[in-house]
Amino acid sequence: MKTPRILDAFRAISSGKCSVLIIHDTPDLPASFVLRAQIVEPIAIITPTIVVTHPDHRLETALIKDIGAPEIVEAPLNPAAFIGSFEWLIRRWSQGSLRKLYQARRLFLEKQYLLFSKLIGNLKEDPDLQPLVTPCMAQILMKQSDFKTVEKLLLTSLKEHPRNIGIIVNLVEFYMRAAMPETALKIIAATRKNHGNPRMLFADQIQAHLMLNQITDCIPLLEALVREDYCRKQASSFLARCLYAEGHKDRFQKAVMHQVPLIEEFQNKWKQAAS
């Protein structure tokens, strides 16, 4: 199955239609954003994954290895390298602890939830599997609104893997769902300092600022995404709205200069939405 839509891909995985995820990393849809979305899907996070990386996304490539334990294939794509990575991925998930995790995945898809919970609880004690199992368990518990257990689970895992970006992003996601964006921003600030300001965290930071009505703080982040051609189309759309909301009409006009809506049309739509 081939699709440009993240949700369609995850539905196929969660329904059992597909069992391997292959992500093509592009400026329009960076792999880091797909993997960020994968973290909040309990079955997707424990699905064998390959990422064909973009040459301009080297900083993020170094970090995404911690999210879902993907196999990395560097662009430009070489068929032999891809086939070799695919075969290695299948072998990795067919033996040892990863094989047990794949069996747990199958139990979940077969709706054998008690057996799944027992197996996944045992696998959580495996240090190598913890960065995969912890987000999976956290998302299942969040769906049950067991926030105290989720927080304890993630913080315990973070102590054992303090630099693991997958656990960090999952913790940020948790605090935003728990209506604690200030705490999420503190974690993001520390992570940006320790990991070289990765763009994969910009979307979470923007969301946290919006939750606090800090629209001005969103603007430089969105401008950076546009400038660096990292999910440029979506960033441009949100940037125009933030500029208009903060009264930067000249900068707004420049942002939409090559787009269909003019400032009058945008203003009319804004009033309609507000009413």
Tab-separated table of C-alpha atoms in Angstrom:
chain	number	residue	atom	x	y	z
A	1	MET	CA	0.000	0.000	0.000
A	2	LYS	CA	1.355	3.430	-0.960
A	3	THR	CA	-0.082	6.611	0.539
A	4	PRO	CA	0.954	10.220	1.255
A	5	ARG	CA	-1.298	10.276	4.338
A	6	ILE	CA	0.131	9.263	7.706
A	7	LEU	CA	-3.232	8.263	9.193
A	8	ASP	CA	-4.040	5.990	6.253
A	9	ALA	CA	-0.739	4.188	6.720
A	10	PHE	CA	-1.313	3.722	10.444
A	11	ARG	CA	-4.860	2.456	9.880
A	12	ALA	CA	-3.469	-0.186	7.547
A	13	ILE	CA	-0.946	-1.182	10.211
A	14	SER	CA	-3.444	-1.165	13.089
A	15	SER	CA	-5.906	-3.284	11.109
A	16	GLY	CA	-3.253	-5.874	10.269
A	17	LYS	CA	-3.379	-5.107	6.550
A	18	CYS	CA	0.307	-4.152	6.532
A	19	SER	CA	3.126	-5.358	8.762
A	20	VAL	CA	6.141	-3.252	7.689
A	21	LEU	CA	6.326	0.541	7.454
A	22	ILE	CA	8.583	2.160	4.831
A	23	ILE	CA	8.973	5.932	5.153
A	24	HIS	CA	10.268	8.095	2.324
A	25	ASP	CA	11.861	11.136	3.963
A	26	THR	CA	11.123	14.280	1.905
A	27	PRO	CA	11.072	18.058	2.529
A	28	ASP	CA	7.266	18.024	2.122
A	29	LEU	CA	6.810	15.205	4.644
A	30	PRO	CA	9.933	14.716	6.796
A	31	ALA	CA	10.424	11.251	8.242
A	32	SER	CA	10.842	12.758	11.708
A	33	PHE	CA	7.229	14.007	11.587
A	34	VAL	CA	5.982	10.563	10.505
A	35	LEU	CA	7.941	8.874	13.297
A	36	ARG	CA	6.668	11.507	15.730
A	37	ALA	CA	3.139	10.463	14.769
A	38	GLN	CA	4.132	6.795	15.015
A	39	ILE	CA	4.915	7.277	18.704
A	40	VAL	CA	1.255	7.864	19.587
A	41	GLU	CA	0.048	4.743	17.765
A	42	PRO	CA	0.632	1.734	20.074
A	43	ILE	CA	0.853	-0.797	17.238
A	44	ALA	CA	2.760	1.399	14.795
A	45	ILE	CA	5.540	2.007	17.330
A	46	ILE	CA	6.205	-1.759	17.533
A	47	THR	CA	6.079	-2.258	13.754
A	48	PRO	CA	9.259	-2.977	11.727
A	49	THR	CA	10.200	0.298	10.030
A	50	ILE	CA	12.564	1.444	7.281
A	51	VAL	CA	13.400	5.105	6.648
A	52	VAL	CA	14.863	6.252	3.332
A	53	THR	CA	16.522	9.454	4.528
A	54	HIS	CA	16.880	12.819	2.791
A	55	PRO	CA	20.440	14.207	2.465
A	56	ASP	CA	19.401	17.558	3.994
A	57	HIS	CA	18.022	15.925	7.131
A	58	ARG	CA	21.256	14.561	8.618
A	59	LEU	CA	20.686	16.026	12.086
A	60	GLU	CA	17.263	14.422	12.346
A	61	THR	CA	18.574	11.139	10.898
A	62	ALA	CA	20.936	10.795	13.848
A	63	LEU	CA	17.975	11.111	16.224
A	64	ILE	CA	15.231	9.124	14.511
A	65	LYS	CA	17.163	5.912	15.116
A	66	ASP	CA	15.743	6.127	18.654
A	67	ILE	CA	12.117	6.198	17.458
A	68	GLY	CA	10.763	2.775	16.615
A	69	ALA	CA	14.278	1.359	16.024
A	70	PRO	CA	14.044	1.909	12.254
A	71	GLU	CA	16.468	0.595	9.687
A	72	ILE	CA	18.099	3.567	7.918
A	73	VAL	CA	18.714	3.701	4.155
A	74	GLU	CA	20.511	6.813	2.966
A	75	ALA	CA	19.429	8.700	-0.161
A	76	PRO	CA	20.036	8.703	-3.056
A	77	LEU	CA	18.353	5.333	-2.988
A	78	ASN	CA	20.430	2.376	-4.051
A	79	PRO	CA	18.324	-0.749	-4.782
A	80	ALA	CA	20.987	-3.092	-3.439
A	81	ALA	CA	21.282	-1.093	-0.200
A	82	PHE	CA	17.510	-1.046	0.206
A	83	ILE	CA	17.141	-4.798	-0.348
A	84	GLY	CA	19.982	-5.484	2.074
A	85	SER	CA	18.411	-3.255	4.734
A	86	PHE	CA	14.986	-4.816	4.206
A	87	GLU	CA	16.365	-8.332	4.599
A	88	TRP	CA	18.291	-7.303	7.716
A	89	LEU	CA	15.139	-5.716	9.175
A	90	ILE	CA	13.178	-8.938	8.696
A	91	ARG	CA	15.973	-10.999	10.248
A	92	ARG	CA	16.209	-8.672	13.261
A	93	TRP	CA	12.475	-8.942	13.937
A	94	SER	CA	12.493	-12.719	13.447
A	95	GLN	CA	14.814	-13.587	16.318
A	96	GLY	CA	15.527	-12.790	19.940
A	97	SER	CA	13.617	-10.140	21.878
A	98	LEU	CA	12.254	-8.378	18.784
A	99	ARG	CA	10.606	-11.638	17.719
A	100	LYS	CA	8.779	-11.741	21.069
A	101	LEU	CA	7.724	-8.118	20.574
A	102	TYR	CA	6.385	-8.963	17.119
A	103	GLN	CA	4.438	-11.837	18.701
A	104	ALA	CA	2.963	-9.352	21.189
A	105	ARG	CA	1.980	-7.142	18.271
A	106	ARG	CA	0.158	-10.076	16.695
A	107	LEU	CA	-1.703	-10.802	19.955
A	108	PHE	CA	-2.953	-7.212	20.038
A	109	LEU	CA	-4.176	-7.409	16.446
A	110	GLU	CA	-5.966	-10.653	17.298
A	111	LYS	CA	-7.634	-8.835	20.229
A	112	GLN	CA	-6.027	-11.134	22.789
A	113	TYR	CA	-5.458	-8.189	25.079
A	114	LEU	CA	-4.778	-10.086	28.326
A	115	LEU	CA	-2.033	-12.174	26.733
A	116	PHE	CA	-0.677	-9.059	25.044
A	117	SER	CA	-0.537	-7.123	28.332
A	118	LYS	CA	1.237	-9.974	30.098
A	119	LEU	CA	3.849	-10.383	27.363
A	120	ILE	CA	4.439	-6.670	26.887
A	121	GLY	CA	4.826	-6.222	30.651
A	122	ASN	CA	7.568	-8.857	30.682
A	123	LEU	CA	9.316	-7.335	27.663
A	124	LYS	CA	9.391	-3.930	29.366
A	125	GLU	CA	12.125	-5.248	31.644
A	126	ASP	CA	14.428	-5.809	28.656
A	127	PRO	CA	16.699	-2.694	28.502
A	128	ASP	CA	17.063	-2.970	24.713
A	129	LEU	CA	13.302	-3.110	24.167
A	130	GLN	CA	12.333	-0.487	26.732
A	131	PRO	CA	12.440	2.492	24.293
A	132	LEU	CA	9.968	0.584	22.077
A	133	VAL	CA	7.765	-1.014	24.709
A	134	THR	CA	7.423	2.022	26.989
A	135	PRO	CA	5.752	4.298	24.370
A	136	CYS	CA	3.464	1.427	23.374
A	137	MET	CA	2.352	0.854	26.971
A	138	ALA	CA	2.081	4.598	27.635
A	139	GLN	CA	-0.303	5.125	24.736
A	140	ILE	CA	-2.515	2.218	25.744
A	141	LEU	CA	-2.684	3.493	29.336
A	142	MET	CA	-3.413	7.042	28.132
A	143	LYS	CA	-6.420	5.762	26.239
A	144	GLN	CA	-7.586	4.446	29.625
A	145	SER	CA	-6.907	7.875	31.238
A	146	ASP	CA	-4.438	6.320	33.674
A	147	PHE	CA	-2.235	9.426	33.675
A	148	LYS	CA	-0.399	8.774	36.952
A	149	THR	CA	0.832	5.402	35.777
A	150	VAL	CA	1.822	6.839	32.393
A	151	GLU	CA	3.891	9.608	33.951
A	152	LYS	CA	5.649	7.203	36.315
A	153	LEU	CA	6.314	4.769	33.462
A	154	LEU	CA	7.824	7.420	31.189
A	155	LEU	CA	9.905	9.139	33.871
A	156	THR	CA	11.332	5.801	35.031
A	157	SER	CA	12.234	4.912	31.462
A	158	LEU	CA	13.775	8.351	30.888
A	159	LYS	CA	16.080	7.877	33.898
A	160	GLU	CA	17.434	4.724	32.284
A	161	HIS	CA	17.624	6.246	28.775
A	162	PRO	CA	18.107	10.004	29.395
A	163	ARG	CA	19.008	10.866	25.793
A	164	ASN	CA	16.480	8.673	23.988
A	165	ILE	CA	14.477	11.039	21.778
A	166	GLY	CA	11.585	8.584	21.451
A	167	ILE	CA	10.929	8.514	25.196
A	168	ILE	CA	11.427	12.301	25.418
A	169	VAL	CA	8.885	13.007	22.690
A	170	ASN	CA	6.445	10.592	24.305
A	171	LEU	CA	6.814	12.464	27.595
A	172	VAL	CA	6.210	15.790	25.819
A	173	GLU	CA	3.103	14.308	24.203
A	174	PHE	CA	1.875	13.124	27.594
A	175	TYR	CA	2.251	16.520	29.283
A	176	MET	CA	0.421	18.290	26.465
A	177	ARG	CA	-2.440	15.792	26.647
A	178	ALA	CA	-2.509	16.315	30.403
A	179	ALA	CA	-2.913	20.096	29.839
A	180	MET	CA	0.599	20.844	31.131
A	181	PRO	CA	2.212	22.712	28.197
A	182	GLU	CA	4.615	24.617	30.479
A	183	THR	CA	6.188	21.328	31.575
A	184	ALA	CA	6.321	20.164	27.965
A	185	LEU	CA	8.180	23.344	26.982
A	186	LYS	CA	10.748	22.824	29.750
A	187	ILE	CA	11.481	19.338	28.443
A	188	ILE	CA	11.686	20.621	24.866
A	189	ALA	CA	14.098	23.396	25.901
A	190	ALA	CA	16.417	20.899	27.618
A	191	THR	CA	16.217	18.532	24.647
A	192	ARG	CA	16.997	21.286	22.143
A	193	LYS	CA	20.071	22.184	24.180
A	194	ASN	CA	21.298	18.593	24.414
A	195	HIS	CA	20.453	17.457	20.881
A	196	GLY	CA	21.362	20.434	18.707
A	197	ASN	CA	17.959	22.066	18.273
A	198	PRO	CA	16.341	19.397	16.050
A	199	ARG	CA	13.516	20.564	13.810
A	200	MET	CA	11.508	17.442	14.656
A	201	LEU	CA	10.594	19.119	17.976
A	202	PHE	CA	9.356	22.364	16.408
A	203	ALA	CA	5.799	21.092	15.882
A	204	ASP	CA	5.486	20.105	19.541
A	205	GLN	CA	6.948	23.409	20.663
A	206	ILE	CA	4.552	25.352	18.444
A	207	GLN	CA	1.588	23.374	19.770
A	208	ALA	CA	2.623	23.997	23.377
A	209	HIS	CA	2.962	27.756	22.715
A	210	LEU	CA	-0.466	27.825	21.080
A	211	MET	CA	-1.978	26.111	24.120
A	212	LEU	CA	-0.572	28.982	26.207
A	213	ASN	CA	-1.714	31.617	23.664
A	214	GLN	CA	1.940	32.509	23.001
A	215	ILE	CA	1.444	33.091	19.301
A	216	THR	CA	4.461	35.397	18.978
A	217	ASP	CA	6.752	32.567	20.076
A	218	CYS	CA	5.436	30.378	17.235
A	219	ILE	CA	6.453	32.798	14.483
A	220	PRO	CA	10.273	32.304	14.492
A	221	LEU	CA	9.838	28.533	14.616
A	222	LEU	CA	7.484	28.552	11.632
A	223	GLU	CA	9.767	30.964	9.752
A	224	ALA	CA	12.679	28.574	10.321
A	225	LEU	CA	10.678	25.656	8.894
A	226	VAL	CA	9.737	27.721	5.824
A	227	ARG	CA	13.275	29.020	5.359
A	228	GLU	CA	14.816	25.565	5.657
A	229	ASP	CA	12.175	23.904	3.443
A	230	TYR	CA	11.130	21.512	6.210
A	231	CYS	CA	7.414	20.793	5.826
A	232	ARG	CA	7.287	24.187	4.120
A	233	LYS	CA	3.709	24.117	2.811
A	234	GLN	CA	2.055	23.444	6.167
A	235	ALA	CA	4.441	25.782	7.987
A	236	SER	CA	3.665	28.604	5.529
A	237	SER	CA	-0.058	28.198	6.091
A	238	PHE	CA	0.269	28.371	9.888
A	239	LEU	CA	2.807	31.200	9.674
A	240	ALA	CA	0.367	33.379	7.730
A	241	ARG	CA	-2.312	32.884	10.369
A	242	CYS	CA	0.053	33.659	13.244
A	243	LEU	CA	1.347	36.799	11.542
A	244	TYR	CA	-2.179	38.020	10.923
A	245	ALA	CA	-3.312	37.184	14.461
A	246	GLU	CA	-0.420	39.223	15.894
A	247	GLY	CA	-1.103	42.210	13.617
A	248	HIS	CA	1.973	41.833	11.375
A	249	LYS	CA	0.009	42.685	8.241
A	250	ASP	CA	3.017	43.645	6.112
A	251	ARG	CA	4.780	40.397	6.918
A	252	PHE	CA	1.502	38.533	6.421
A	253	GLN	CA	1.070	40.104	2.977
A	254	LYS	CA	4.598	39.044	2.062
A	255	ALA	CA	3.961	35.509	3.336
A	256	VAL	CA	0.883	35.057	1.109
A	257	MET	CA	2.193	37.085	-1.826
A	258	HIS	CA	2.428	34.031	-4.100
A	259	GLN	CA	-0.750	32.408	-2.811
A	260	VAL	CA	-4.351	32.788	-3.886
A	261	PRO	CA	-5.880	34.510	-0.828
A	262	LEU	CA	-5.282	38.252	-0.553
A	263	ILE	CA	-5.441	40.061	2.739
A	264	GLU	CA	-9.083	41.129	2.258
A	265	GLU	CA	-10.180	37.572	1.511
A	266	PHE	CA	-8.209	36.283	4.482
A	267	GLN	CA	-9.771	38.916	6.718
A	268	ASN	CA	-13.274	37.912	5.614
A	269	LYS	CA	-12.560	34.238	6.291
A	270	TRP	CA	-11.091	35.160	9.661
A	271	LYS	CA	-14.264	37.032	10.619
A	272	GLN	CA	-16.438	34.150	9.452
A	273	ALA	CA	-14.437	31.684	11.532
A	274	ALA	CA	-14.576	33.949	14.576
A	275	SER	CA	-18.355	34.275	14.348
